[in-house]
Amino acid sequence: MARIELSDLAHSYKRGASAPADFALKPMNLTWRQGGAYALLGPSGCGKTTLLNIISGLIIPSQGRVLFDGRDVAHLPTEKRNIAQVFQFPVVYDTMSVYENLAFPLRNRGMAAAAVDGRVREIATLLDMTGELDRKARGLTADAKQKISLGRGLVRPDVAAILFDEPLTVIDPQLKWELRSKLKALHKALDVTMIYVTHDQTEALTFADTVVVMHDGRVVQAGRPDELFEKPAHTFVGYFIGSPGMNVLPASVAGNQAQIAGATIGLRWSYDVPPGKRIEIGVRPEFAMLARPGEGVPVTVERIDDLGRSRLARLRLREHAVAASVPDELSEIGETAGLILQPDHIHVYADGERLEGRA
Amino acid sequence: MGLVLDRVRRDVGALTHIHETTLRLPPGTMTVLLGATLAGKTSLMRLMAGLDRPTSGRILVEENGRERDVTGLPVRERSVAMVYQQFINYPNLSVFENIASPLRVKGLPKAEIDGKVRAMARLMQLESFLDRMPLNLSGGQQQRTAMARALIKGADLVLLDEPLANLDYKLREELREELPRIVRMSNATVVYATTEPQEALLLGSHTATLWQGRVTQYGPSAEVYRRPQDLITARIFSDPPLNLLPVTKTGAEILLPDGSKAPATGALTGLADGDYQLGFRAHQLGLRAPAGTSLHFDGKVVVSEIAGSESFVHVECSGGRWVALASGVYRLEPGTPIAVHIEPTTVFVFDSAGKLAHAPAFLSAA
Amino acid sequence: MDKPQNNRAWFLVLPVLAIVAFSAVIPLMTVVNYSVQDTFGNNQFFWNGTGWFRELLDPTTDLGGRVRDSLWRNLLFSAIILTIQVPLGIAVALAMPREGWKVAATLVVMAMPLLVPWNVVGTIWQVFARGDIGLLGYTVNRLGIDYNYVADPLAAWVTIIVMDVWHWTSLVALLCYAGLKSIPDAYYQAARIDGASRWAVFRFIQLPKMRRVLIIAVLLRFMDSFMIYTEPFVVTGGGPGNSTTFLSIELVKLALGQFDLGKAAAMSIVYNLIILAVCWVFYTVMTNLDVERRRPPADA
């Protein structure tokens, strides 16, 4: 059980790096509370795997400290830290049975046989694997193997945190739901800190209480899933979270009015715009509604995507592409239409950073 | 070029990988093969490509209204290109040379190759990487290179076997959006395998659902999604998984799993007495009581997942274990009592053999 | 298996078939022909039926006795070679560097002995191990150990075994190294997290993942060591006495020394069948251990 703190942490794969560009991980401070469910979300190369490897002890950071309950473990090897990890591709010991796989970490630590047995059966019950304990691990399906790798972490009574490195990559979509809700349920039941690395926003948002969005070696925003969705602190967060991402349009803003491509749009709040910065407004497709021609801002319709339970309009506002929702009652959509942006959900960004408005 | 599979079947040893399948892919269309791992997507593609020979049945190519039997014709003599899940490029050739390689094999003049490669690179947004080596590129760029190489051949049949599976979520989203446009421009007949229902809908065009080596349904994607002919197809084409409720209809009432009774309304009115399964997707299970008649169940929250502006709430109730998709943020602790509602007019009804007995009418997307 | 038919492909195979026919099938048929006949020269042949085979397999006859003795020597030799080379090869593979310039350097050094022809290896060791002018023989003798491979059967065996180990262990090591390289890093990381000892990592990760290449290594080394000829022929000539006379040497003596073509032919057939039989047993046993992996998961 542990609280994890990253203090002034930074890492570069080059020796003696000084320029910010040399750092795969730029200096950061983060605190993760005991028992939390966290996700590290970002595209490949954003530094999320480097950060995970620093926490697990596979990489020693160039600077800064990694504190587990206040104790600096930055230079301790993996096996001396109370962490477990589930990898992208299932790692099981092929020649062992499921039971032996689960018992392995305990036996290695010299636990008495009776205690091992009790613990293994307890975890197998949690994982719904009691029926498969005697089977050889190698014949199992990918999702069962991932459950075993998770079980090898959970079985240790001393484990402080479990790290997940894109654990659902090789699992079929329908099984992902099962495995993910199992994971959530286990997290609630066991009070273990879980850190989940992924590039998949759905996995990150649905799994975590707090999602840490990373971009280019930096943490751009850390917050609850609904916060990230409703108030993206950076245009990158707006783009990366949501499918499709937030519409970001160059604009000029004065008070509570924004000018986009010749059209004037009313804003909910007033803004003091810093001079000399690139000003953009951002609005999610969920809050941009397609309307009949003549209503809102005039746009041209490129196409309508049918997503099954909803429709998405691909529009063009002068030279800018815009995605918008299509209300169920709207039919007979022509080549031109109107676009209504909900003022409550329009954000103003200066050089990519979100500005706070005033009433 | 159109492709016709005529009662094609493939056995390997004692196992049947593909059961007898008849499929007609019209020229210039895109067909999505949707099914779980091991459902037979790759086996079917290998038959289409000519990499494997069917145990029985014929494979025909349709050109200008005439059909030509190509069963047994080796892949090299067919006009076929294939892209795999792994990014396969020539590691020692630049991106330009990678894309140009099929044209060099054909022996095209230099200027023509140059022009074609640049046009294709523009389409795939690879122009600025033409001099780079594939291994120095991101996964998305590598896969775009592989796809460019497949498309530049001008093959009549392009097979894409889960080409986006190894890519980052956002890249996948972008390529998925570009793909229908690229396909339209190439004029080829395209077959695209995926495990994700959402992908089939986004790519549009046609979908064939696969299950245990059988094509369960083929048709325009939206139609297969809205009118799955059987329970299996409905399950394949649902993500989150399809919720199910077994009921028994007697007269004007239905018997629910917990022994209680409810009036047979909506979809159930016109059906004969007997056992049925009601199927409804996550967004058809409501957390608020709708106006009008509804079936409601009291249960407990298993887990709730918040995905931006929506929440997936997993519920355990007398009807079964279900997932509800609700707009808004529902932060619910496991074990919280909750009521869920089904509107009987919006559900699929499957008979005891798993065949569709009733599908809701969809006027627009609901 | 049932790939689309393309008959042109057969034309490409024809030259190979012709070469194999001339180099293997026709000589083999000649051997079979010889094995059932007797000859007194002048190209005059007499039908002898299974006579040679019966004599060969009956240990009470002179020939049968010699065959039995050299067969035991062969089996003993192969057993010793496998018990030394397989564990040693695995150990060397485990000790080899995984990355950096050292990998290339090690691979080159390891491949070196494999490139030396058999008779050259024999000659090198024949000189190297001589008590008077050979570096090894001289040194060992100066250390007070009585070592003379020409006179002492034990010394002769030790020399041939050490020579074979020097020549072929790197083959086993290289195969194992390839097997080790294919293990993803995640396995080692998981083992560290699970607190596994070095031995447990070897036993539960490295050995299972190496099994396929080990099957190949064992088969190759068995076949090769069972057919050993050149090295003992060059170094000891089968002596002292008959102590290093293996089946192959016996065979050559019979065929070229005594010109007993019938007996020699019968013996080479028996020799061949023994190798095939042992390899088949090895292969079946070792792949059967692997059967479970190939069965698709029951619930897939």
CSV table of N, CA and C in Angstrom, one decimal, chain C residues 72-157:
chain,number,residue,atom,x,y,z
C,72,TRP,N,28.5,-50.1,-30.0
C,72,TRP,CA,28.6,-49.6,-28.6
C,72,TRP,C,29.4,-48.4,-28.5
C,73,ARG,N,30.6,-48.4,-29.2
C,73,ARG,CA,31.5,-47.3,-29.1
C,73,ARG,C,30.8,-46.0,-29.7
C,74,ASN,N,30.1,-46.2,-30.8
C,74,ASN,CA,29.3,-45.1,-31.4
C,74,ASN,C,28.3,-44.5,-30.4
C,75,LEU,N,27.5,-45.4,-29.8
C,75,LEU,CA,26.5,-44.9,-28.9
C,75,LEU,C,27.1,-44.2,-27.7
C,76,LEU,N,28.2,-44.8,-27.2
C,76,LEU,CA,28.8,-44.2,-26.0
C,76,LEU,C,29.4,-42.8,-26.4
C,77,PHE,N,30.0,-42.8,-27.6
C,77,PHE,CA,30.5,-41.5,-28.0
C,77,PHE,C,29.4,-40.4,-28.2
C,78,SER,N,28.4,-40.8,-28.8
C,78,SER,CA,27.3,-39.8,-29.0
C,78,SER,C,26.7,-39.4,-27.7
C,79,ALA,N,26.5,-40.3,-26.8
C,79,ALA,CA,26.0,-40.0,-25.5
C,79,ALA,C,26.9,-39.0,-24.8
C,80,ILE,N,28.2,-39.3,-24.8
C,80,ILE,CA,29.1,-38.3,-24.1
C,80,ILE,C,29.1,-37.0,-24.8
C,81,ILE,N,29.1,-37.0,-26.1
C,81,ILE,CA,29.1,-35.7,-26.9
C,81,ILE,C,27.8,-34.9,-26.5
C,82,LEU,N,26.7,-35.5,-26.5
C,82,LEU,CA,25.4,-34.8,-26.2
C,82,LEU,C,25.4,-34.3,-24.7
C,83,THR,N,25.9,-35.1,-23.8
C,83,THR,CA,25.9,-34.7,-22.4
C,83,THR,C,26.8,-33.5,-22.2
C,84,ILE,N,27.9,-33.5,-23.0
C,84,ILE,CA,28.8,-32.3,-22.8
C,84,ILE,C,28.3,-31.1,-23.6
C,85,GLN,N,28.0,-31.3,-24.9
C,85,GLN,CA,27.8,-30.2,-25.7
C,85,GLN,C,26.5,-29.4,-25.5
C,86,VAL,N,25.4,-30.2,-25.2
C,86,VAL,CA,24.1,-29.5,-25.0
C,86,VAL,C,24.2,-28.5,-23.8
C,87,PRO,N,24.5,-29.0,-22.6
C,87,PRO,CA,24.6,-28.1,-21.4
C,87,PRO,C,25.6,-27.0,-21.6
C,88,LEU,N,26.8,-27.4,-22.2
C,88,LEU,CA,27.8,-26.4,-22.4
C,88,LEU,C,27.4,-25.3,-23.4
C,89,GLY,N,26.7,-25.8,-24.5
C,89,GLY,CA,26.2,-24.8,-25.5
C,89,GLY,C,25.2,-23.9,-24.9
C,90,ILE,N,24.3,-24.4,-24.0
C,90,ILE,CA,23.3,-23.5,-23.4
C,90,ILE,C,24.0,-22.5,-22.5
C,91,ALA,N,25.0,-23.0,-21.7
C,91,ALA,CA,25.7,-22.1,-20.8
C,91,ALA,C,26.4,-21.0,-21.6
C,92,VAL,N,27.1,-21.4,-22.7
C,92,VAL,CA,27.8,-20.4,-23.5
C,92,VAL,C,26.8,-19.4,-24.1
C,93,ALA,N,25.6,-19.9,-24.5
C,93,ALA,CA,24.6,-19.0,-25.1
C,93,ALA,C,24.1,-18.0,-24.0
C,94,LEU,N,23.9,-18.5,-22.8
C,94,LEU,CA,23.5,-17.6,-21.7
C,94,LEU,C,24.5,-16.6,-21.4
C,95,ALA,N,25.8,-16.9,-21.6
C,95,ALA,CA,26.8,-16.0,-21.2
C,95,ALA,C,27.1,-15.0,-22.4
C,96,MET,N,26.6,-15.3,-23.5
C,96,MET,CA,26.9,-14.4,-24.7
C,96,MET,C,26.3,-13.0,-24.5
C,97,PRO,N,26.9,-11.9,-25.0
C,97,PRO,CA,26.4,-10.6,-24.8
C,97,PRO,C,25.1,-10.5,-25.7
C,98,ARG,N,24.2,-9.6,-25.2
C,98,ARG,CA,22.9,-9.4,-25.9
C,98,ARG,C,22.9,-8.2,-26.9
C,99,GLU,N,23.8,-7.2,-26.6
C,99,GLU,CA,23.7,-6.1,-27.4
C,99,GLU,C,25.1,-5.4,-27.5
C,100,GLY,N,25.2,-4.5,-28.4
C,100,GLY,CA,26.5,-3.8,-28.6
C,100,GLY,C,27.4,-4.4,-29.6
C,101,TRP,N,28.6,-3.9,-29.7
C,101,TRP,CA,29.6,-4.4,-30.7
C,101,TRP,C,30.1,-5.8,-30.3
C,102,LYS,N,29.9,-6.2,-29.1
C,102,LYS,CA,30.4,-7.5,-28.6
C,102,LYS,C,29.6,-8.6,-29.3
C,103,VAL,N,28.4,-8.3,-29.6
C,103,VAL,CA,27.6,-9.4,-30.2
C,103,VAL,C,28.2,-9.9,-31.5
C,104,ALA,N,28.5,-8.9,-32.4
C,104,ALA,CA,29.1,-9.3,-33.7
C,104,ALA,C,30.5,-10.0,-33.5
C,105,ALA,N,31.3,-9.5,-32.6
C,105,ALA,CA,32.6,-10.1,-32.3
C,105,ALA,C,32.4,-11.5,-31.8
C,106,THR,N,31.5,-11.7,-30.9
C,106,THR,CA,31.3,-13.0,-30.3
C,106,THR,C,30.8,-14.0,-31.4
C,107,LEU,N,29.9,-13.5,-32.2
C,107,LEU,CA,29.4,-14.4,-33.2
C,107,LEU,C,30.4,-14.9,-34.2
C,108,VAL,N,31.3,-14.0,-34.6
C,108,VAL,CA,32.4,-14.3,-35.5
C,108,VAL,C,33.3,-15.4,-34.9
C,109,VAL,N,33.7,-15.1,-33.6
C,109,VAL,CA,34.6,-16.1,-32.9
C,109,VAL,C,33.9,-17.4,-32.8
C,110,MET,N,32.6,-17.4,-32.5
C,110,MET,CA,31.9,-18.7,-32.3
C,110,MET,C,31.8,-19.4,-33.6
C,111,ALA,N,31.6,-18.7,-34.7
C,111,ALA,CA,31.4,-19.4,-35.9
C,111,ALA,C,32.7,-20.0,-36.5
C,112,MET,N,33.9,-19.5,-36.0
C,112,MET,CA,35.2,-19.9,-36.6
C,112,MET,C,35.4,-21.4,-36.7
C,113,PRO,N,35.2,-22.1,-35.5
C,113,PRO,CA,35.5,-23.6,-35.6
C,113,PRO,C,34.6,-24.3,-36.6
C,114,LEU,N,33.4,-23.7,-36.8
C,114,LEU,CA,32.4,-24.4,-37.7
C,114,LEU,C,32.8,-24.4,-39.1
C,115,LEU,N,33.7,-23.4,-39.4
C,115,LEU,CA,34.2,-23.2,-40.8
C,115,LEU,C,35.3,-24.1,-41.2
C,116,VAL,N,36.0,-24.7,-40.2
C,116,VAL,CA,37.1,-25.6,-40.4
C,116,VAL,C,36.7,-26.9,-40.9
C,117,PRO,N,37.2,-27.4,-42.0
C,117,PRO,CA,36.9,-28.8,-42.5
C,117,PRO,C,37.3,-29.9,-41.5
C,118,TRP,N,36.6,-31.0,-41.6
C,118,TRP,CA,36.8,-32.1,-40.6
C,118,TRP,C,38.2,-32.5,-40.6
C,119,ASN,N,38.8,-32.8,-41.8
C,119,ASN,CA,40.1,-33.4,-41.9
C,119,ASN,C,41.2,-32.4,-41.4
C,120,VAL,N,40.9,-31.1,-41.6
C,120,VAL,CA,41.8,-30.1,-41.1
C,120,VAL,C,41.8,-30.1,-39.5
C,121,VAL,N,40.6,-30.2,-39.0
C,121,VAL,CA,40.5,-30.2,-37.5
C,121,VAL,C,41.2,-31.4,-37.0
C,122,GLY,N,41.1,-32.6,-37.7
C,122,GLY,CA,41.8,-33.8,-37.3
C,122,GLY,C,43.3,-33.5,-37.3
C,123,THR,N,43.8,-33.0,-38.4
C,123,THR,CA,45.2,-32.7,-38.5
C,123,THR,C,45.7,-31.8,-37.4
C,124,ILE,N,44.9,-30.7,-37.2
C,124,ILE,CA,45.4,-29.7,-36.2
C,124,ILE,C,45.6,-30.4,-34.9
C,125,TRP,N,44.5,-31.2,-34.5
C,125,TRP,CA,44.6,-31.8,-33.2
C,125,TRP,C,45.6,-32.9,-33.1
C,126,GLN,N,45.8,-33.6,-34.3
C,126,GLN,CA,46.8,-34.6,-34.3
C,126,GLN,C,48.2,-34.1,-33.9
C,127,VAL,N,48.5,-32.9,-34.4
C,127,VAL,CA,49.8,-32.2,-34.1
C,127,VAL,C,49.7,-31.6,-32.8
C,128,PHE,N,48.6,-30.9,-32.5
C,128,PHE,CA,48.5,-30.2,-31.2
C,128,PHE,C,48.6,-31.1,-30.0
C,129,ALA,N,48.1,-32.4,-30.1
C,129,ALA,CA,48.1,-33.2,-29.0
C,129,ALA,C,49.4,-34.1,-28.9
C,130,ARG,N,50.3,-34.0,-29.8
C,130,ARG,CA,51.5,-34.9,-29.8
C,130,ARG,C,52.4,-34.5,-28.6
C,131,GLY,N,52.9,-35.6,-28.0
C,131,GLY,CA,53.7,-35.4,-26.8
C,131,GLY,C,55.0,-34.7,-27.1
C,132,ASP,N,55.5,-34.9,-28.3
C,132,ASP,CA,56.9,-34.4,-28.6
C,132,ASP,C,56.8,-32.9,-29.1
C,133,ILE,N,56.0,-32.7,-30.1
C,133,ILE,CA,56.1,-31.3,-30.7
C,133,ILE,C,54.8,-30.6,-30.5
C,134,GLY,N,53.7,-31.2,-30.0
C,134,GLY,CA,52.4,-30.6,-29.9
C,134,GLY,C,52.3,-29.8,-28.6
C,135,LEU,N,51.8,-28.6,-28.7
C,135,LEU,CA,51.7,-27.7,-27.6
C,135,LEU,C,50.9,-28.3,-26.4
C,136,LEU,N,49.8,-28.9,-26.8
C,136,LEU,CA,48.9,-29.5,-25.7
C,136,LEU,C,49.6,-30.7,-25.1
C,137,GLY,N,49.9,-31.7,-26.0
C,137,GLY,CA,50.5,-32.9,-25.5
C,137,GLY,C,51.8,-32.6,-24.6
C,138,TYR,N,52.6,-31.8,-25.1
C,138,TYR,CA,53.8,-31.5,-24.4
C,138,TYR,C,53.5,-30.9,-23.0
C,139,THR,N,52.6,-29.9,-23.0
C,139,THR,CA,52.3,-29.2,-21.8
C,139,THR,C,51.7,-30.2,-20.8
C,140,VAL,N,50.8,-31.0,-21.2
C,140,VAL,CA,50.1,-32.0,-20.3
C,140,VAL,C,51.2,-32.9,-19.7
C,141,ASN,N,52.0,-33.4,-20.6
C,141,ASN,CA,53.1,-34.4,-20.1
C,141,ASN,C,54.0,-33.7,-19.1
C,142,ARG,N,54.3,-32.4,-19.4
C,142,ARG,CA,55.2,-31.7,-18.5
C,142,ARG,C,54.6,-31.5,-17.1
C,143,LEU,N,53.2,-31.5,-17.1
C,143,LEU,CA,52.5,-31.3,-15.9
C,143,LEU,C,52.5,-32.6,-15.1
C,144,GLY,N,53.1,-33.6,-15.6
C,144,GLY,CA,53.2,-34.9,-14.9
C,144,GLY,C,52.1,-35.9,-15.2
C,145,ILE,N,51.3,-35.5,-16.1
C,145,ILE,CA,50.2,-36.5,-16.5
C,145,ILE,C,50.7,-37.3,-17.7
C,146,ASP,N,50.6,-38.6,-17.6
C,146,ASP,CA,51.0,-39.5,-18.6
C,146,ASP,C,50.0,-39.4,-19.7
C,147,TYR,N,50.3,-38.8,-20.8
C,147,TYR,CA,49.3,-38.6,-21.9
C,147,TYR,C,49.9,-39.0,-23.2
C,148,ASN,N,49.3,-40.0,-23.8
C,148,ASN,CA,49.8,-40.4,-25.1
C,148,ASN,C,48.7,-41.1,-25.9
C,149,TYR,N,48.1,-40.3,-26.8
C,149,TYR,CA,46.9,-40.8,-27.4
C,149,TYR,C,47.1,-41.9,-28.4
C,150,VAL,N,48.4,-42.1,-28.7
C,150,VAL,CA,48.7,-43.2,-29.7
C,150,VAL,C,48.7,-44.6,-29.0
C,151,ALA,N,49.1,-44.5,-27.7
C,151,ALA,CA,49.2,-45.8,-26.9
C,151,ALA,C,48.1,-46.0,-26.0
C,152,ASP,N,47.5,-45.0,-25.4
C,152,ASP,CA,46.5,-45.1,-24.3
C,152,ASP,C,45.1,-44.9,-24.8
C,153,PRO,N,44.2,-46.0,-24.8
C,153,PRO,CA,42.9,-45.8,-25.3
C,153,PRO,C,42.1,-44.6,-24.7
C,154,LEU,N,42.3,-44.5,-23.3
C,154,LEU,CA,41.6,-43.4,-22.6
C,154,LEU,C,42.0,-42.0,-23.2
C,155,ALA,N,43.3,-41.9,-23.4
C,155,ALA,CA,43.8,-40.6,-23.9
C,155,ALA,C,43.3,-40.4,-25.3
C,156,ALA,N,43.2,-41.5,-26.1
C,156,ALA,CA,42.7,-41.3,-27.4
C,156,ALA,C,41.2,-40.8,-27.4
C,157,TRP,N,40.4,-41.4,-26.6
C,157,TRP,CA,39.0,-41.0,-26.4
C,157,TRP,C,38.9,-39.6,-26.0
